PDB file of C-alpha atoms in Angstrom:
ATOM      1  CA  MET A 156      69.590 -22.047  70.712  1.00 56.00           C
ATOM      2  CA  GLY A 157      71.473 -23.837  67.947  1.00 87.00           C
ATOM      3  CA  ILE A 158      69.538 -25.625  65.232  1.00 95.00           C
ATOM      4  CA  ILE A 159      72.138 -28.197  64.116  1.00 97.00           C
ATOM      5  CA  ASN A 160      71.212 -31.719  65.320  1.00 97.00           C
ATOM      6  CA  THR A 161      67.627 -30.692  66.091  1.00 97.00           C
ATOM      7  CA  GLU A 162      64.606 -32.354  64.518  1.00 97.00           C
ATOM      8  CA  ILE A 163      62.421 -30.414  62.110  1.00 97.00           C
ATOM      9  CA  LYS A 164      59.170 -29.170  63.614  1.00 97.00           C
ATOM     10  CA  PRO A 165      55.670 -30.099  62.432  1.00 97.00           C
ATOM     11  CA  PHE A 166      54.231 -28.175  59.495  1.00 97.00           C
ATOM     12  CA  GLN A 167      51.578 -28.427  56.816  1.00 98.00           C
ATOM     13  CA  ALA A 168      51.721 -26.531  53.521  1.00 98.00           C
ATOM     14  CA  THR A 169      50.716 -26.544  49.883  1.00 98.00           C
ATOM     15  CA  ALA A 170      53.439 -26.756  47.270  1.00 98.00           C
ATOM     16  CA  PHE A 171      53.580 -26.446  43.503  1.00 98.00           C
ATOM     17  CA  LYS A 172      55.413 -29.363  41.890  1.00 98.00           C
ATOM     18  CA  GLN A 173      55.485 -30.382  38.246  1.00 96.00           C
ATOM     19  CA  GLY A 174      52.198 -28.738  37.314  1.00 97.00           C
ATOM     20  CA  GLU A 175      50.237 -29.742  40.406  1.00 98.00           C
ATOM     21  CA  PHE A 176      49.409 -28.440  43.855  1.00 98.00           C
ATOM     22  CA  VAL A 177      50.333 -30.965  46.542  1.00 98.00           C
ATOM     23  CA  GLU A 178      49.925 -31.010  50.310  1.00 98.00           C
ATOM     24  CA  ILE A 179      53.078 -31.706  52.323  1.00 98.00           C
ATOM     25  CA  THR A 180      53.955 -32.148  55.994  1.00 97.00           C
ATOM     26  CA  GLU A 181      57.079 -32.951  57.979  1.00 97.00           C
ATOM     27  CA  ALA A 182      56.163 -36.648  57.542  1.00 95.00           C
ATOM     28  CA  ASP A 183      56.871 -36.288  53.797  1.00 94.00           C
ATOM     29  CA  VAL A 184      60.421 -35.229  54.623  1.00 95.00           C
ATOM     30  CA  LYS A 185      61.387 -38.079  56.934  1.00 94.00           C
ATOM     31  CA  GLY A 186      62.840 -41.267  55.484  1.00 96.00           C
ATOM     32  CA  LYS A 187      65.030 -39.508  52.922  1.00 96.00           C
ATOM     33  CA  TRP A 188      67.600 -36.750  52.767  1.00 98.00           C
ATOM     34  CA  ALA A 189      66.084 -33.325  52.177  1.00 98.00           C
ATOM     35  CA  VAL A 190      67.167 -29.791  51.356  1.00 98.00           C
ATOM     36  CA  PHE A 191      65.039 -26.840  52.496  1.00 98.00           C
ATOM     37  CA  PHE A 192      66.033 -23.880  50.346  1.00 98.00           C
ATOM     38  CA  PHE A 193      64.532 -20.646  51.716  1.00 98.00           C
ATOM     39  CA  TYR A 194      64.497 -17.465  49.643  1.00 98.00           C
ATOM     40  CA  PRO A 195      62.912 -14.025  50.155  1.00 97.00           C
ATOM     41  CA  ALA A 196      60.360 -13.726  47.353  1.00 97.00           C
ATOM     42  CA  ASP A 197      59.126 -14.771  43.930  1.00 98.00           C
ATOM     43  CA  PHE A 198      59.615 -12.425  40.955  1.00 96.00           C
ATOM     44  CA  THR A 199      62.850 -10.961  42.334  1.00 94.00           C
ATOM     45  CA  PHE A 200      66.497 -10.839  41.274  1.00 94.00           C
ATOM     46  CA  VAL A 201      69.026 -13.114  43.015  1.00 97.00           C
ATOM     47  CA  CYS A 202      66.379 -15.725  43.876  1.00 96.00           C
ATOM     48  CA  PRO A 203      65.719 -16.949  40.311  1.00 97.00           C
ATOM     49  CA  THR A 204      69.446 -17.371  39.669  1.00 97.00           C
ATOM     50  CA  GLU A 205      69.774 -19.549  42.764  1.00 98.00           C
ATOM     51  CA  LEU A 206      66.639 -21.574  42.068  1.00 98.00           C
ATOM     52  CA  GLU A 207      67.682 -22.194  38.452  1.00 98.00           C
ATOM     53  CA  ASP A 208      71.166 -23.258  39.610  1.00 98.00           C
ATOM     54  CA  LEU A 209      69.573 -25.680  42.080  1.00 98.00           C
ATOM     55  CA  ALA A 210      67.249 -26.974  39.343  1.00 98.00           C
ATOM     56  CA  SER A 211      70.324 -27.886  37.284  1.00 98.00           C
ATOM     57  CA  LYS A 212      71.463 -30.211  40.128  1.00 98.00           C
ATOM     58  CA  TYR A 213      68.034 -31.645  40.997  1.00 98.00           C
ATOM     59  CA  GLU A 214      68.409 -34.840  38.967  1.00 98.00           C
ATOM     60  CA  GLU A 215      71.787 -35.541  40.571  1.00 98.00           C
ATOM     61  CA  LEU A 216      70.373 -34.859  44.037  1.00 98.00           C
ATOM     62  CA  GLN A 217      67.444 -37.184  43.307  1.00 98.00           C
ATOM     63  CA  GLY A 218      69.942 -39.885  42.325  1.00 98.00           C
ATOM     64  CA  MET A 219      71.496 -39.463  45.774  1.00 98.00           C
ATOM     65  CA  GLY A 220      68.129 -39.904  47.496  1.00 98.00           C
ATOM     66  CA  VAL A 221      67.669 -36.195  48.221  1.00 98.00           C
ATOM     67  CA  GLU A 222      64.398 -34.267  47.855  1.00 98.00           C
ATOM     68  CA  VAL A 223      64.416 -30.475  47.480  1.00 98.00           C
ATOM     69  CA  PHE A 224      61.861 -28.080  48.985  1.00 98.00           C
ATOM     70  CA  SER A 225      62.256 -24.419  48.009  1.00 98.00           C
ATOM     71  CA  VAL A 226      60.337 -22.217  50.447  1.00 98.00           C
ATOM     72  CA  SER A 227      59.220 -18.599  50.445  1.00 98.00           C
ATOM     73  CA  THR A 228      56.351 -16.801  52.136  1.00 98.00           C
ATOM     74  CA  ASP A 229      54.630 -16.418  48.766  1.00 98.00           C
ATOM     75  CA  THR A 230      51.593 -18.592  48.023  1.00 98.00           C
ATOM     76  CA  HIS A 231      51.641 -21.757  45.944  1.00 98.00           C
ATOM     77  CA  PHE A 232      49.573 -19.795  43.394  1.00 98.00           C
ATOM     78  CA  SER A 233      52.376 -17.242  43.079  1.00 98.00           C
ATOM     79  CA  HIS A 234      54.885 -20.080  42.623  1.00 98.00           C
ATOM     80  CA  LYS A 235      52.799 -21.478  39.759  1.00 98.00           C
ATOM     81  CA  ALA A 236      52.509 -18.078  38.078  1.00 98.00           C
ATOM     82  CA  TRP A 237      56.270 -17.543  38.382  1.00 98.00           C
ATOM     83  CA  HIS A 238      56.982 -21.060  37.081  1.00 98.00           C
ATOM     84  CA  ASP A 239      54.685 -20.441  34.100  1.00 97.00           C
ATOM     85  CA  THR A 240      56.169 -17.061  33.164  1.00 97.00           C
ATOM     86  CA  SER A 241      59.905 -17.303  33.882  1.00 97.00           C
ATOM     87  CA  GLU A 242      62.272 -19.288  31.691  1.00 97.00           C
ATOM     88  CA  ALA A 243      64.648 -19.828  34.637  1.00 97.00           C
ATOM     89  CA  ILE A 244      61.935 -20.875  37.110  1.00 98.00           C
ATOM     90  CA  GLY A 245      60.208 -22.998  34.456  1.00 98.00           C
ATOM     91  CA  LYS A 246      63.159 -25.424  34.761  1.00 98.00           C
ATOM     92  CA  ILE A 247      62.237 -26.323  38.351  1.00 98.00           C
ATOM     93  CA  ASN A 248      60.914 -29.823  39.020  1.00 98.00           C
ATOM     94  CA  TYR A 249      61.333 -29.811  42.814  1.00 98.00           C
ATOM     95  CA  TYR A 250      58.756 -28.655  45.384  1.00 98.00           C
ATOM     96  CA  MET A 251      58.030 -24.924  45.513  1.00 98.00           C
ATOM     97  CA  VAL A 252      56.446 -24.553  48.955  1.00 98.00           C
ATOM     98  CA  GLY A 253      54.046 -21.732  49.773  1.00 98.00           C
ATOM     99  CA  ASP A 254      54.538 -20.614  53.377  1.00 98.00           C
ATOM    100  CA  GLN A 255      52.252 -17.591  53.545  1.00 97.00           C
ATOM    101  CA  THR A 256      51.508 -18.280  57.245  1.00 97.00           C
ATOM    102  CA  GLY A 257      55.236 -18.256  57.992  1.00 98.00           C
ATOM    103  CA  THR A 258      55.039 -21.514  59.966  1.00 98.00           C
ATOM    104  CA  ILE A 259      57.920 -23.273  58.200  1.00 98.00           C
ATOM    105  CA  THR A 260      60.054 -20.143  57.963  1.00 98.00           C
ATOM    106  CA  ASN A 261      59.600 -19.492  61.694  1.00 97.00           C
ATOM    107  CA  ASN A 262      60.197 -23.185  62.519  1.00 97.00           C
ATOM    108  CA  PHE A 263      63.631 -22.896  60.920  1.00 98.00           C
ATOM    109  CA  GLY A 264      64.290 -19.483  62.526  1.00 97.00           C
ATOM    110  CA  VAL A 265      64.803 -17.575  59.270  1.00 98.00           C
ATOM    111  CA  MET A 266      61.845 -15.149  59.224  1.00 97.00           C
ATOM    112  CA  ARG A 267      62.952 -11.534  58.822  1.00 96.00           C
ATOM    113  CA  GLU A 268      61.528  -9.616  61.743  1.00 92.00           C
ATOM    114  CA  GLY A 269      58.731  -7.282  60.676  1.00 94.00           C
ATOM    115  CA  GLN A 270      59.086  -8.089  56.960  1.00 96.00           C
ATOM    116  CA  GLY A 271      57.257 -11.377  56.464  1.00 96.00           C
ATOM    117  CA  LEU A 272      60.088 -12.636  54.235  1.00 97.00           C
ATOM    118  CA  ALA A 273      62.475 -15.545  54.626  1.00 98.00           C
ATOM    119  CA  ASP A 274      66.209 -15.086  54.823  1.00 97.00           C
ATOM    120  CA  ARG A 275      68.331 -16.657  52.104  1.00 97.00           C
ATOM    121  CA  ALA A 276      68.984 -19.957  53.930  1.00 98.00           C
ATOM    122  CA  THR A 277      69.688 -23.618  53.173  1.00 98.00           C
ATOM    123  CA  PHE A 278      69.135 -26.556  55.534  1.00 98.00           C
ATOM    124  CA  LEU A 279      70.262 -30.135  54.935  1.00 98.00           C
ATOM    125  CA  ILE A 280      68.119 -32.694  56.761  1.00 98.00           C
ATOM    126  CA  ASP A 281      68.922 -36.381  57.236  1.00 98.00           C
ATOM    127  CA  PRO A 282      66.394 -39.239  56.868  1.00 98.00           C
ATOM    128  CA  GLN A 283      65.548 -39.048  60.588  1.00 97.00           C
ATOM    129  CA  GLY A 284      64.428 -35.436  60.146  1.00 97.00           C
ATOM    130  CA  VAL A 285      67.517 -34.018  61.890  1.00 98.00           C
ATOM    131  CA  ILE A 286      69.233 -30.870  60.593  1.00 98.00           C
ATOM    132  CA  GLN A 287      72.840 -31.619  59.607  1.00 98.00           C
ATOM    133  CA  ALA A 288      73.966 -28.400  57.847  1.00 98.00           C
ATOM    134  CA  VAL A 289      72.882 -24.766  57.595  1.00 98.00           C
ATOM    135  CA  GLU A 290      73.921 -21.904  55.325  1.00 97.00           C
ATOM    136  CA  ILE A 291      72.510 -18.394  55.674  1.00 97.00           C
ATOM    137  CA  THR A 292      73.663 -15.512  53.501  1.00 96.00           C
ATOM    138  CA  ALA A 293      72.903 -11.799  53.300  1.00 94.00           C
ATOM    139  CA  GLU A 294      70.310 -10.538  50.829  1.00 90.00           C
ATOM    140  CA  GLY A 295      72.723  -9.863  47.978  1.00 92.00           C
ATOM    141  CA  ILE A 296      74.805 -13.042  48.230  1.00 96.00           C
ATOM    142  CA  GLY A 297      73.582 -15.937  46.087  1.00 97.00           C
ATOM    143  CA  ARG A 298      74.283 -19.553  46.965  1.00 97.00           C
ATOM    144  CA  ASP A 299      76.093 -22.158  44.836  1.00 98.00           C
ATOM    145  CA  ALA A 300      74.392 -25.509  44.124  1.00 98.00           C
ATOM    146  CA  ASP A 301      77.777 -27.173  43.502  1.00 97.00           C
ATOM    147  CA  ASP A 302      78.849 -26.369  47.050  1.00 97.00           C
ATOM    148  CA  LEU A 303      75.514 -27.653  48.369  1.00 98.00           C
ATOM    149  CA  LEU A 304      76.064 -30.883  46.447  1.00 97.00           C
ATOM    150  CA  ARG A 305      79.509 -31.245  48.034  1.00 97.00           C
ATOM    151  CA  LYS A 306      78.020 -30.754  51.504  1.00 97.00           C
ATOM    152  CA  VAL A 307      75.303 -33.338  50.841  1.00 98.00           C
ATOM    153  CA  LYS A 308      77.925 -35.873  49.743  1.00 98.00           C
ATOM    154  CA  ALA A 309      80.010 -35.161  52.853  1.00 98.00           C
ATOM    155  CA  ALA A 310      77.004 -35.478  55.181  1.00 98.00           C
ATOM    156  CA  GLN A 311      75.942 -38.730  53.538  1.00 98.00           C
ATOM    157  CA  TYR A 312      79.506 -40.068  53.749  1.00 98.00           C
ATOM    158  CA  VAL A 313      79.818 -39.229  57.454  1.00 97.00           C
ATOM    159  CA  ALA A 314      76.400 -40.791  58.156  1.00 97.00           C
ATOM    160  CA  ALA A 315      77.449 -44.006  56.388  1.00 97.00           C
ATOM    161  CA  HIS A 316      80.943 -44.128  57.951  1.00 97.00           C
ATOM    162  CA  PRO A 317      80.756 -43.576  61.722  1.00 95.00           C
ATOM    163  CA  GLY A 318      84.101 -42.547  63.139  1.00 94.00           C
ATOM    164  CA  GLU A 319      85.200 -40.695  60.004  1.00 95.00           C
ATOM    165  CA  VAL A 320      84.964 -36.983  59.238  1.00 95.00           C
ATOM    166  CA  CYS A 321      85.436 -34.963  56.063  1.00 96.00           C
ATOM    167  CA  PRO A 322      88.110 -32.234  56.159  1.00 94.00           C
ATOM    168  CA  ALA A 323      87.866 -28.805  54.513  1.00 94.00           C
ATOM    169  CA  LYS A 324      87.306 -28.845  50.750  1.00 93.00           C
ATOM    170  CA  TRP A 325      86.654 -32.603  50.868  1.00 95.00           C
ATOM    171  CA  LYS A 326      85.415 -34.044  47.584  1.00 95.00           C
ATOM    172  CA  GLU A 327      83.876 -37.458  47.016  1.00 94.00           C
ATOM    173  CA  GLY A 328      86.568 -40.141  46.811  1.00 94.00           C
ATOM    174  CA  GLU A 329      89.180 -38.129  48.690  1.00 96.00           C
ATOM    175  CA  ALA A 330      90.730 -39.119  52.012  1.00 94.00           C
ATOM    176  CA  THR A 331      88.804 -38.570  55.215  1.00 95.00           C
ATOM    177  CA  LEU A 332      90.005 -38.383  58.800  1.00 92.00           C
ATOM    178  CA  ALA A 333      89.409 -40.749  61.725  1.00 91.00           C
ATOM    179  CA  PRO A 334      89.645 -38.526  64.814  1.00 88.00           C
ATOM    180  CA  SER A 335      91.831 -40.078  67.477  1.00 85.00           C
ATOM    181  CA  LEU A 336      94.335 -39.225  70.156  1.00 82.00           C
ATOM    182  CA  ASP A 337      97.111 -39.929  67.614  1.00 80.00           C
ATOM    183  CA  LEU A 338      95.932 -37.065  65.376  1.00 78.00           C
ATOM    184  CA  VAL A 339      95.871 -34.389  68.092  1.00 85.00           C
ATOM    185  CA  GLY A 340      98.358 -31.675  67.136  1.00 82.00           C
ATOM    186  CA  LYS A 341      99.447 -33.470  63.941  1.00 75.00           C
ATOM    187  CA  ILE A 342      97.126 -31.774  61.447  1.00 80.00           C
TER     188      ILE A 342
END
């Protein structure tokens, strides 16, 4: 079953955010745009480069009304220890969600069978709690926060402008398309 245009499922978890442990549920996600950024494990190799890259865009995402939830099957205690000991991870101000039960990871369908680890996956969720974009990469392929930012802008544009769509490589301020019978076979 496809996951695009489906609503996020209920969950409850503890996250580390800005020096505190906080309880979160799916209700905390609704009402704003959200990014769920799954990664395999704390204290690893590609993961800190991705999380640091995302941290560098967090303020801009916040300005766009987007909250970020990084998720791994590590505990919130492990997230705190990593945040306190890694220069790269110490830059993170977004939620670092502990999903040691695997509930959230399984809800999004990105649990590695028999390993207890999340795939490297990104989900963009609209204010109604509906998944609008998904990216999943292989273990050794890191994601790019600039491309995520572009996708968020496109999704927000399309949501605000019914009847318009964003073509490939669309950047904010560029022309969009209005699908119609007149465009068929002309692009």
